[in-house]
Coordinates of C-alpha atoms in Angstrom, one line a residue:
X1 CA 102.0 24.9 47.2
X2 CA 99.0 22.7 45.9
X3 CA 98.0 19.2 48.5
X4 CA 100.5 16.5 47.4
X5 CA 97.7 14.5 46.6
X6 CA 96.3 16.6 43.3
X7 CA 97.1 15.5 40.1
X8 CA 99.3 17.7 38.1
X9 CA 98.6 16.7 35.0
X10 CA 94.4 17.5 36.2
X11 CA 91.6 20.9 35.8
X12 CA 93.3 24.1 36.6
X13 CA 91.7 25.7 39.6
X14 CA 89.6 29.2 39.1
X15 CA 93.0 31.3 39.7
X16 CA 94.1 29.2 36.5
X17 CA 90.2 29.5 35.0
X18 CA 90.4 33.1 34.9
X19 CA 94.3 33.5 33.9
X20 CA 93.0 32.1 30.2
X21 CA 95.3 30.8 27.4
X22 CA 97.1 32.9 25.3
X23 CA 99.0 32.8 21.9
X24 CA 98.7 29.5 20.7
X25 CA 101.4 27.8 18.7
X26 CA 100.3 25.2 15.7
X27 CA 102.8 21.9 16.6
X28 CA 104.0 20.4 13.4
X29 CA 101.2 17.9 11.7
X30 CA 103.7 15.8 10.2
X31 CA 102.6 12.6 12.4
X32 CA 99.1 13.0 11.2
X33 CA 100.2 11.2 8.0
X34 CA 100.3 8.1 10.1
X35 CA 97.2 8.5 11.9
X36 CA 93.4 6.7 10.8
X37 CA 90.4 8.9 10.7
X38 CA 89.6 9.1 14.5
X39 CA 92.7 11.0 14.7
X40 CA 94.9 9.3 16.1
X41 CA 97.7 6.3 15.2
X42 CA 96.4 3.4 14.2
X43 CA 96.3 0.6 16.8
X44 CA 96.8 2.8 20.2
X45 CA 94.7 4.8 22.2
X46 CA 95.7 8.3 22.6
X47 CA 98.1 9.8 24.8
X48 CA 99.8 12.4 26.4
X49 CA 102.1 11.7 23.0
X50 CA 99.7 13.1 20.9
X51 CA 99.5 16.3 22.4
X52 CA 101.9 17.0 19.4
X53 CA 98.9 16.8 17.1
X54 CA 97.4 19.6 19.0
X55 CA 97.8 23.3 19.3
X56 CA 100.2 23.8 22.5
X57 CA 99.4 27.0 24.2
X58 CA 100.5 29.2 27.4
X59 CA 98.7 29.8 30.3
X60 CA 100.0 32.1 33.4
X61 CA 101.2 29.7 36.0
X62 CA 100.0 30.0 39.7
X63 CA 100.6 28.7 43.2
X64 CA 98.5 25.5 42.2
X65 CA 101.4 24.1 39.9
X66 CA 104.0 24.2 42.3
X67 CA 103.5 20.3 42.7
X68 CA 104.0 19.6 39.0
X69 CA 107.2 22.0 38.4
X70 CA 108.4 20.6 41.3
X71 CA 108.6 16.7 40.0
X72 CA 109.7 18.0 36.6
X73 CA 112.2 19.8 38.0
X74 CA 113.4 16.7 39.4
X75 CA 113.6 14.6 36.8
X76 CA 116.5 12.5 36.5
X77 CA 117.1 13.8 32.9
X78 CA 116.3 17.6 33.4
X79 CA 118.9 17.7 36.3
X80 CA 121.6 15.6 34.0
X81 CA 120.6 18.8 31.4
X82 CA 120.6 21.7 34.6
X83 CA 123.2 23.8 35.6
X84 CA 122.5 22.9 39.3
X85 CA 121.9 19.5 38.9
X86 CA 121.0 18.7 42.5
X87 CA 117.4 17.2 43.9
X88 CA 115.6 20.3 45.2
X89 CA 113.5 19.3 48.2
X90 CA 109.5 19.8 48.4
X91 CA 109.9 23.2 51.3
X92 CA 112.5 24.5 49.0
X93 CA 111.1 24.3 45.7
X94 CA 107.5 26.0 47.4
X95 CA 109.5 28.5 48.6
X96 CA 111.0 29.5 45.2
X97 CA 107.5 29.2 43.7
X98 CA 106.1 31.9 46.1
X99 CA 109.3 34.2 45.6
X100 CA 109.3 33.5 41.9
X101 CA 105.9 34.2 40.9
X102 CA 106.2 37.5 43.3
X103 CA 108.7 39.1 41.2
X104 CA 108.4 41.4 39.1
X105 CA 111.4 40.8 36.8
X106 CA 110.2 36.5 35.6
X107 CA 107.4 35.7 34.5
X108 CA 106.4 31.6 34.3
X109 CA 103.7 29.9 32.1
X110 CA 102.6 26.0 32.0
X111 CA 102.4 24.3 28.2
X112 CA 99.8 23.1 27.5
X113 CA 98.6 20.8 24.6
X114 CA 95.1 19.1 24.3
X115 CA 94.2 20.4 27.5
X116 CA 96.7 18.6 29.3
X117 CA 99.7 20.3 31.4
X118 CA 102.8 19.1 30.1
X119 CA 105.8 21.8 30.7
X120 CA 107.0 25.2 31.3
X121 CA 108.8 28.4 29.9
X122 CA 109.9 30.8 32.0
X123 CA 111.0 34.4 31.3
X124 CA 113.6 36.4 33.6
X125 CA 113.7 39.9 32.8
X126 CA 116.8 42.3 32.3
X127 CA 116.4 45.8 30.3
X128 CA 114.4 44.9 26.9
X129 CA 115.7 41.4 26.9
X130 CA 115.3 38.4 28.9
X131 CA 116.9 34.8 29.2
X132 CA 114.5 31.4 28.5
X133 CA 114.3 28.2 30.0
X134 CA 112.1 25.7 29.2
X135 CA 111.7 21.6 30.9
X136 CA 109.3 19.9 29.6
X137 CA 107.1 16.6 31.6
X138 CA 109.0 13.5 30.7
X139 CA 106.2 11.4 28.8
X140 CA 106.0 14.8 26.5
X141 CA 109.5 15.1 25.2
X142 CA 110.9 14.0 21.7
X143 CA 107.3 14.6 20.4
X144 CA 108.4 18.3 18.8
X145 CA 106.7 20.1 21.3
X146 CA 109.5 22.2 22.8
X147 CA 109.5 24.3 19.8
X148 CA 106.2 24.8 19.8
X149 CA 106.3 26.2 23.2
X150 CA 108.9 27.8 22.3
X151 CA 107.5 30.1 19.6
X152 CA 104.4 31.0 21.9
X153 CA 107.2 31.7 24.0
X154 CA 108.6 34.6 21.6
X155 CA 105.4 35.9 20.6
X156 CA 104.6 36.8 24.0
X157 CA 107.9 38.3 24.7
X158 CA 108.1 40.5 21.4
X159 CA 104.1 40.8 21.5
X160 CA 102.8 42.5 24.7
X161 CA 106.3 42.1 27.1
X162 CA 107.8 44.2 24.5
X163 CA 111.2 42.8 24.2
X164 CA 114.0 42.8 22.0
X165 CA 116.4 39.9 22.5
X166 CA 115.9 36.5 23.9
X167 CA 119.0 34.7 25.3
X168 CA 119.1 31.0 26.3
X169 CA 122.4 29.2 28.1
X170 CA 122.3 25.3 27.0
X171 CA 124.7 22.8 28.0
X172 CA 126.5 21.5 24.5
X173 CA 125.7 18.1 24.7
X174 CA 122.3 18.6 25.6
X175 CA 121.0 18.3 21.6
X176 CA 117.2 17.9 22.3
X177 CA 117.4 21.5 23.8
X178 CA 119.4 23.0 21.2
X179 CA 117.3 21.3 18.5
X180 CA 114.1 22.9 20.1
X181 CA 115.9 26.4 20.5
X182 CA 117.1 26.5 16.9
X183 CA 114.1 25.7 15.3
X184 CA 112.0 28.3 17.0
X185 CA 114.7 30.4 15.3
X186 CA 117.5 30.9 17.9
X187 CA 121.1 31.3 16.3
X188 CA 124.6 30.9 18.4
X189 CA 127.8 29.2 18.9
X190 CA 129.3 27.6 21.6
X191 CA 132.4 28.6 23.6
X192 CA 133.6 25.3 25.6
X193 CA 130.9 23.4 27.3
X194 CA 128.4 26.1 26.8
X195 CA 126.4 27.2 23.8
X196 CA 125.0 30.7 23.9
X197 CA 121.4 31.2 22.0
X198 CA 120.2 34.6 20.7
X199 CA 117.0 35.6 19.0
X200 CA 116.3 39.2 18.3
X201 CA 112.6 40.3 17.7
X202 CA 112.0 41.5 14.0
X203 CA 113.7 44.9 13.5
X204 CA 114.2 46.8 16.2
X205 CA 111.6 48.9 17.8
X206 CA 112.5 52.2 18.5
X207 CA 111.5 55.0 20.3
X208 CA 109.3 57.5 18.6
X209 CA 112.0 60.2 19.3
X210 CA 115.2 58.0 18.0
X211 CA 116.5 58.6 15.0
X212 CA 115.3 57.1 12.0
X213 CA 118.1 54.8 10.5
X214 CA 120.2 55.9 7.5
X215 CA 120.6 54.9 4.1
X216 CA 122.2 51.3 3.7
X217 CA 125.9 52.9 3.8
X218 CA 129.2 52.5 2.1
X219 CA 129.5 49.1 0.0
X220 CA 133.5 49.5 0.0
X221 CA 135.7 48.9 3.1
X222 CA 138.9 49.8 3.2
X223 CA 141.2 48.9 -0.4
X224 CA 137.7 48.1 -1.9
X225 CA 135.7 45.0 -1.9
X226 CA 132.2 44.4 -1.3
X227 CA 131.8 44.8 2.6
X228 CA 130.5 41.5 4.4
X229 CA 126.8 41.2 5.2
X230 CA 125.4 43.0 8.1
X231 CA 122.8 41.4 10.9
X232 CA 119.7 43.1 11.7
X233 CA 120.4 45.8 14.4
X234 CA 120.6 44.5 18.0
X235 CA 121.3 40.9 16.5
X236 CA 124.4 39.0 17.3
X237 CA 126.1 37.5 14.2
X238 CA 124.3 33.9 13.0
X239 CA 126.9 31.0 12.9
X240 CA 126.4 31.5 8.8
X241 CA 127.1 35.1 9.1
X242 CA 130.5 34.6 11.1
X243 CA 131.3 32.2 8.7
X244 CA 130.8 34.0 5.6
X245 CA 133.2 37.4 7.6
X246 CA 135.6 34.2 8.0
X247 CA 135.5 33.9 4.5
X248 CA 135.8 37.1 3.7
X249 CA 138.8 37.5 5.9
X250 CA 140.9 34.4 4.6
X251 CA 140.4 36.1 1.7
X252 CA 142.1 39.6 2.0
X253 CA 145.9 39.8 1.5
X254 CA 147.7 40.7 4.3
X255 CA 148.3 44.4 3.0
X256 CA 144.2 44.9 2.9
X257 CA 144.0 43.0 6.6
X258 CA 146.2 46.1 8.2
X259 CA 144.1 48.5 5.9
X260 CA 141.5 47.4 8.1
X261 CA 143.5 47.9 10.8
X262 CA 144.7 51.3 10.0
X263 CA 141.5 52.6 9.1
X264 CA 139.5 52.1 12.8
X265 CA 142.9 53.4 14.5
X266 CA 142.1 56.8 12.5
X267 CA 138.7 56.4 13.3
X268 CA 137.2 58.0 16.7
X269 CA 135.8 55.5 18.6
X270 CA 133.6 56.2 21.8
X271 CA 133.1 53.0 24.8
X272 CA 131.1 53.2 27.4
X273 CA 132.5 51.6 30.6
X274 CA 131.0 50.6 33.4
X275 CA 130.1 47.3 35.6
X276 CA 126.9 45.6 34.3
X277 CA 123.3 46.7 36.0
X278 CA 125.1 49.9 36.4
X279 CA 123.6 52.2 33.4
X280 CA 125.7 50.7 30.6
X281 CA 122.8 50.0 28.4
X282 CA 121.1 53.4 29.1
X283 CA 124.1 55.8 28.7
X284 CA 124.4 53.9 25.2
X285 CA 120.5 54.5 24.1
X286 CA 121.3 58.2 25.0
X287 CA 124.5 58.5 22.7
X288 CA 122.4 56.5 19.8
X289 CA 119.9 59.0 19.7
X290 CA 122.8 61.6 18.3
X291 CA 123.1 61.5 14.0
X292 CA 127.0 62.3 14.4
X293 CA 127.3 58.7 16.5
X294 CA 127.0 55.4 14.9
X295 CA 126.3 52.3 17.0
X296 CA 127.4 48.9 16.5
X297 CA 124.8 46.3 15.9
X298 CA 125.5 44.5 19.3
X299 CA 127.5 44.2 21.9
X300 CA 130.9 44.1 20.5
X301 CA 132.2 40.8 22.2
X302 CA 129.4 39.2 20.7
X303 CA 130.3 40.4 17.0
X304 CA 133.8 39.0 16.9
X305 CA 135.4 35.3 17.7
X306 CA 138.2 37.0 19.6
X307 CA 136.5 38.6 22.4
X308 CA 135.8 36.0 25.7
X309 CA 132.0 35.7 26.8
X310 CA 131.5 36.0 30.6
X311 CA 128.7 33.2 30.2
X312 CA 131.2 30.9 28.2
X313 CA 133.7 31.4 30.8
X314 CA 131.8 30.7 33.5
X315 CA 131.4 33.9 35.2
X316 CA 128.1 35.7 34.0
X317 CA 127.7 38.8 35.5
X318 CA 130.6 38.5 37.3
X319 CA 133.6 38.5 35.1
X320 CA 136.3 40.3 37.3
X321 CA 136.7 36.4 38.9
X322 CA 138.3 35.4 35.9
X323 CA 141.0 38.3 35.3
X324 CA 143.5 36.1 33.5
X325 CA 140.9 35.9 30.6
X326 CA 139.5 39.9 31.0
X327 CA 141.7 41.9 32.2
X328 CA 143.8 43.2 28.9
X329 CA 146.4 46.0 28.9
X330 CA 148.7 47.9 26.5
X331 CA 150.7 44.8 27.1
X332 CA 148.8 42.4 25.7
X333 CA 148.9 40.8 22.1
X334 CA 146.4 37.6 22.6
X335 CA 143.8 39.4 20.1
X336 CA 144.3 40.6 16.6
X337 CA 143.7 43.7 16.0
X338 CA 143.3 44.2 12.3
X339 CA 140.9 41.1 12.4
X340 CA 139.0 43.1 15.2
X341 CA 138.3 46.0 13.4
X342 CA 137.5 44.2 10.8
X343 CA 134.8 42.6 12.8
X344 CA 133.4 45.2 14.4
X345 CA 134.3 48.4 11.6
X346 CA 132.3 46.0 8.5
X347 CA 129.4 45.7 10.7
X348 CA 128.8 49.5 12.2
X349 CA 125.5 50.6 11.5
X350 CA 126.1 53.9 9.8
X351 CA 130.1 53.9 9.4
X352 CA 130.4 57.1 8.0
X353 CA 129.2 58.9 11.0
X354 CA 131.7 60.7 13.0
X355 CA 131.5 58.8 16.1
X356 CA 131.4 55.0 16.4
X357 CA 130.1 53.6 19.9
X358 CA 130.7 50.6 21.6
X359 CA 129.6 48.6 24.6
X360 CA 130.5 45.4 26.1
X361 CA 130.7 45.4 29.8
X362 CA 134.3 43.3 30.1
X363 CA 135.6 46.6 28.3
X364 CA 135.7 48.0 32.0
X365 CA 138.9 46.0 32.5
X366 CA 140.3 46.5 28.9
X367 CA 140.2 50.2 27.9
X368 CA 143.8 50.6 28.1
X369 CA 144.2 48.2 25.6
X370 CA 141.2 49.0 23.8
X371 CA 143.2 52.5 23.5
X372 CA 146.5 50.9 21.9
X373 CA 144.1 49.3 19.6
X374 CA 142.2 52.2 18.9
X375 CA 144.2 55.4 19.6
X376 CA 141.6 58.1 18.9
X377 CA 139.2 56.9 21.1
X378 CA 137.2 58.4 24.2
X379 CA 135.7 56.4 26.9
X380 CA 132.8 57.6 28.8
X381 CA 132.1 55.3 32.0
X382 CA 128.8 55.1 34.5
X383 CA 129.0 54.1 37.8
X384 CA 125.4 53.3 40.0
X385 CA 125.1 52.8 43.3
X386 CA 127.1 49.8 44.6
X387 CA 124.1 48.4 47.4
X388 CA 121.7 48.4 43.9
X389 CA 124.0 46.7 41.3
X390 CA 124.7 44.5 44.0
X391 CA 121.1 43.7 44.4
X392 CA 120.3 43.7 40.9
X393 CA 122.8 40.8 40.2
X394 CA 121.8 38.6 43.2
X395 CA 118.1 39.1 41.8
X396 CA 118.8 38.4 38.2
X397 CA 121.7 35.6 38.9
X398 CA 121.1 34.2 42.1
X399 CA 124.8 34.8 43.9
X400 CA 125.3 36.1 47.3
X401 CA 125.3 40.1 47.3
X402 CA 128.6 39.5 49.3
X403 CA 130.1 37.9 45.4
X404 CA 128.0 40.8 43.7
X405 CA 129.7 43.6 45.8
X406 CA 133.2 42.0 45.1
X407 CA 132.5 41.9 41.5
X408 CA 131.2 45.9 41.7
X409 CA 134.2 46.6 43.6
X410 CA 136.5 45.7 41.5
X411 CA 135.0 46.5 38.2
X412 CA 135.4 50.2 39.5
X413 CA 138.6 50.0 41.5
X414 CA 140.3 49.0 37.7
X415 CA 138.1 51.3 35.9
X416 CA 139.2 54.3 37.8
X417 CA 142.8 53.3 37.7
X418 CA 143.6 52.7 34.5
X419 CA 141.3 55.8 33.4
X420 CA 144.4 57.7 35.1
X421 CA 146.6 56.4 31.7
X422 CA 143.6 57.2 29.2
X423 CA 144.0 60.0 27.0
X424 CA 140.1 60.9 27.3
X425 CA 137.7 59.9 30.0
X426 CA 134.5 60.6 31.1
X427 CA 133.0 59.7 34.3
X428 CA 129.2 60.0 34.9
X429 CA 127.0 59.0 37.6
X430 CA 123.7 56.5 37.2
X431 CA 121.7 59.0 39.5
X432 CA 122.6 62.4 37.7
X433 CA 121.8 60.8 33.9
X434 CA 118.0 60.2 35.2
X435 CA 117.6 63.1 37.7
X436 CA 119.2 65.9 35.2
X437 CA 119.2 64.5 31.2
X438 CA 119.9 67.7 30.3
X439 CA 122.8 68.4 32.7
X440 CA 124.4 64.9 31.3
X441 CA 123.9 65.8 27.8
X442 CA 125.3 69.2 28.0
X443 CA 128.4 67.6 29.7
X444 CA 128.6 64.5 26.8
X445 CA 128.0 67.0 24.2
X446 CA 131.0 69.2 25.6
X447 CA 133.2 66.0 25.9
X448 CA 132.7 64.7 22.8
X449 CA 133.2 67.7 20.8
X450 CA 129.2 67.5 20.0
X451 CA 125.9 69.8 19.6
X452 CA 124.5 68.0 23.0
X453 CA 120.3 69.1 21.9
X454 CA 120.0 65.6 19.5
X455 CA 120.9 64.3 22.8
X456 CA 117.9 65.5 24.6
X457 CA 115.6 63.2 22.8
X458 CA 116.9 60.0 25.0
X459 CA 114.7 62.0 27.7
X460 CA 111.1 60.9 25.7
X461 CA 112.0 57.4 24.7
X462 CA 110.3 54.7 26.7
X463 CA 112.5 51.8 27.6
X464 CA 112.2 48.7 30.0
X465 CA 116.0 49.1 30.5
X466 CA 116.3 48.9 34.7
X467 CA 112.7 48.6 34.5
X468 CA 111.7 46.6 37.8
X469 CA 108.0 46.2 36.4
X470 CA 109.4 45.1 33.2
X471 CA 106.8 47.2 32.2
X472 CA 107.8 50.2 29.6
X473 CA 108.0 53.6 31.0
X474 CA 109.6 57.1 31.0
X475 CA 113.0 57.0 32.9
X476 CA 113.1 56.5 36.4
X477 CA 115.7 56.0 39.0
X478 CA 115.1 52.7 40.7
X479 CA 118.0 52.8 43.4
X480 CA 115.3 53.5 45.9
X481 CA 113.5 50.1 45.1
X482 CA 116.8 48.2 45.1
X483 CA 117.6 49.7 48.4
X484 CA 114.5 48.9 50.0
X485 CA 115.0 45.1 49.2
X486 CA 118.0 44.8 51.2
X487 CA 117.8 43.8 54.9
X488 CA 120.1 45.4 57.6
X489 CA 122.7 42.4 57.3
X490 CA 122.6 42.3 53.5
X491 CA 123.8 46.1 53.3
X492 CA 126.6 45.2 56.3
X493 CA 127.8 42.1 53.4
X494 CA 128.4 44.7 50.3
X495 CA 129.8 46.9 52.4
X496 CA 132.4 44.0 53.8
X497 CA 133.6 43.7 50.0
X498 CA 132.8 47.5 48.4
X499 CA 133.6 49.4 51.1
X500 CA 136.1 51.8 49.7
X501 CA 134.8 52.2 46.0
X502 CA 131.3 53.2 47.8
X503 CA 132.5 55.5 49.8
X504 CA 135.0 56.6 46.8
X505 CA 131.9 57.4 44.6
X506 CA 129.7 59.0 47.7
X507 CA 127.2 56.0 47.9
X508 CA 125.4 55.6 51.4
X509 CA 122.4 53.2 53.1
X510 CA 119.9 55.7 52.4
X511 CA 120.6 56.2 48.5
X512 CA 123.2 58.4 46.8

């Protein structure tokens, strides 16, 4: 933490010197049309204001700006706009500081704009995507800068971080931040107080093994008609692209609406189960690389209005605390289903493919109802090591590894029991997938009904996916890591709340 009496707004110290600038963002010029030939507006000096008329760029931030994210984290207004809107004292914020710029899953930078410090962006890392926050200094908001910083913010996440999706929580009512976001091309909607924000990086990289996409395919759903436009892979559904399937749908008579139905009930349909941080997102790379599977463009509760967000609900990460909205069984008739498979058939990347695959993590809780819905399906779960979820959760979110071993816990404990009234199930471990790919793919292939060798190529690709160094790599098994961060006491907490699903699945202190 820097001596209270430096400057913030002063010259970076040599850590700083030698951390350079990198990719600059032009701010809009618009103002300049006001301004006299010394560059600036006529009858003022210049300011900290007209930063905006200069090119904002990103440095790395260090230990020596823990004095100025400190008082703009405690701004009367950027607490108002914060989740946790408490004052954070000066031995607690230091202490994040040194934590935060120790790990290896956030990265933070300081905006800067004619040489002057003047915000922040920071960058916390999960698989190939990552969620932004930005707070900017007080005299430099409401001059367009936040979308500056924000677009040097992207190209450094789909530039050399190599990401594919950027996610940003705003409060609703906050309409400076959501301006900012928007125009540095972030698309969402909101569901209650919260508005969810997506940006997906051109395209979708792949691995050089994955399967090169198909032909655009059929133009004619079910009963004809031109199928409704589809969002670039990996990209949730803009506001306009919703809008134009709600179009679409008001528009079908009710005898096409249950030929929409009808057609993804004949349809075999593969989901992947499992609590988040637990393999989820790997397991559905691996069935991707198959040409007889076809994967949805997105999560699936992110391509349909129907489906509840854990972040809109309140529960991120943690959404067995809010059963009465998750939890769905044959029983239940909140949802409809032709208007479901509508959403989610109409926007399958390759539908003609044998196999459609989805993945939402909430579907942990729902298969048996995801099974009425769609009656030919198979569901293929992954479980991981309850003491590394655990501490994968309180790392990325922040809660108390006693809350991320209740969530684990129960995730399972309703997993396993209603896969006792599903047709087909699957059950694979975290641990075997990245000691054995072939083993795993042999078994899938077998399950599925599949040749199981396409399946091999998941073992080449490169992914950041559980990635602690958020750095790309072959596949590796970071249980050990996980494990290693967790203190005597912290292991004696997860096992207070996941006792019996750890010792269900095998899991121990010292790894598997």
């Amino acid at each position: 933490m820097p001596d209270s009496t430096r400057h913030p707004y002063r010259g970076r110290d040599a850590g700083d010197q030698a951390a350079g600038t990198r990719h600059q963002a032009q701010v809009s010029r618009a103002r300049r049309r006001a301004r006299g030939s010394r560059g600036h507006r006529r009858g003022r000096r210049p300011d900290l204001g007209d930063a905006v008329s200069a090119v904002v760029a990103l440095r790395p931030a260090t230990r020596a700006d823990g004095l100025a994210l400190w008082r703009w984290r405690n701004d009367p207004a950027t607490r108002l706009a914060s989740f946790d809107g408490r004052e954070i004292e000066l031995a607690e914020h230091a202490r994040w500081v040194e934590q935060s710029l120790a790990r290896a899953d956030r990265r933070i930078w300081i905006v800067m704009a004619a040489g002057v410090d003047i915000g922040m962006v920071r960058l916390d890392l999960e698989d190939r995507a990552a969620t932004v926050s930005i707070n900017l200094a007080p005299e430099a908001r409401g001059r367009g800068i936040g979308p500056a910083a924000l677009r040097a913010l992207v190209a450094e996440a789909f530039g050399p971080l190599g990401l594919l999706t950027l996610r940003a929580r705003v409060k609703r009512d906050n309409a400076a931040s959501l301006g900012a976001f928007r125009k540095a091309g972030f698309a969402g909607r909101g569901r209650g107080a919260i508005t969810e924000l997506v940006l997906v990086a051109p395209g979708r990289p792949t691995a050089p093994t994955r399967n090169a996409p198909a032909a655009s395919p059929i133009g004619q759903g079910p009963g004809g008609g031109a199928d409704p436009p589809r969002p670039v892979r990996y990209q949730p559904p803009t506001d306009a692209h919703q809008q134009q399937l709600d179009r679409n749908w008001a528009g079908l008579r009710p005898s096409r609406r249950r030929a929409w139905g009808a057609c993804a009930a004949r349809r075999p349909w593969v989901f992947v189960l499992g609590c988040n941080n637990s393999g989820t997102t790997l397991l559905y790379e691996m069935l991707g690389c198959h040409p007889s599977i076809t994967l949805l463009p997105h999560e699936g509760q992110y391509l349909t209005r129907l489906l509840p967000l854990p972040g809109g609900a309140g529960c991120p990460r943690v959404w067995t605390e809010r059963l009465d909205i998750f939890r769905m069984t044959e029983q239940d008739d909140r949802v409809d289903a032709d208007r479901l498979a509508y959403d989610w058939l109409s926007q399958a990347e390759h539908p003609r493919r044998r196999l459609i695959a989805e993945k939402s993590p909430p579907d942990t809780i729902r298969s048996r109802w995801l099974q009425k819905v769609f009656p030919e399906s198979s569901f293929i779960a992954i479980v991981r090591s309850g003491y590394a979820v655990a501490e994968g959760i309180h790392r990325r979110q922040g809660y108390d590894l006693q809350r991320c071993a209740r969530h684990w816990g129960l995730a399972n404990r309703i997993m396993i029991e209603d896969a006792e009234r599903l047709s087909r199930f699957l059950l694979v471990k975290y641990e075997d997938l990245l000691a054995d790919v072939p083993a795993v793919a042999k078994t899938l292939g077998a399950f599925l009904g599949l040749d199981p060798s396409p399946l091999l190529a998941f073992r080449d690709m490169e992914l950041t996916v559980h990635n602690m160094d958020s750095a790309t790599s072959k596949l590796i098994d970071y249980n050990a890591r996980s494990l290693a961060n967790l203190s005597a006491d912290d292991l004696d907490a997860i096992e207070q709340e996941a006792a019996p699903m750890l010792e269900r699945f095998g899991y121990q202190r010292t790894g598997r």
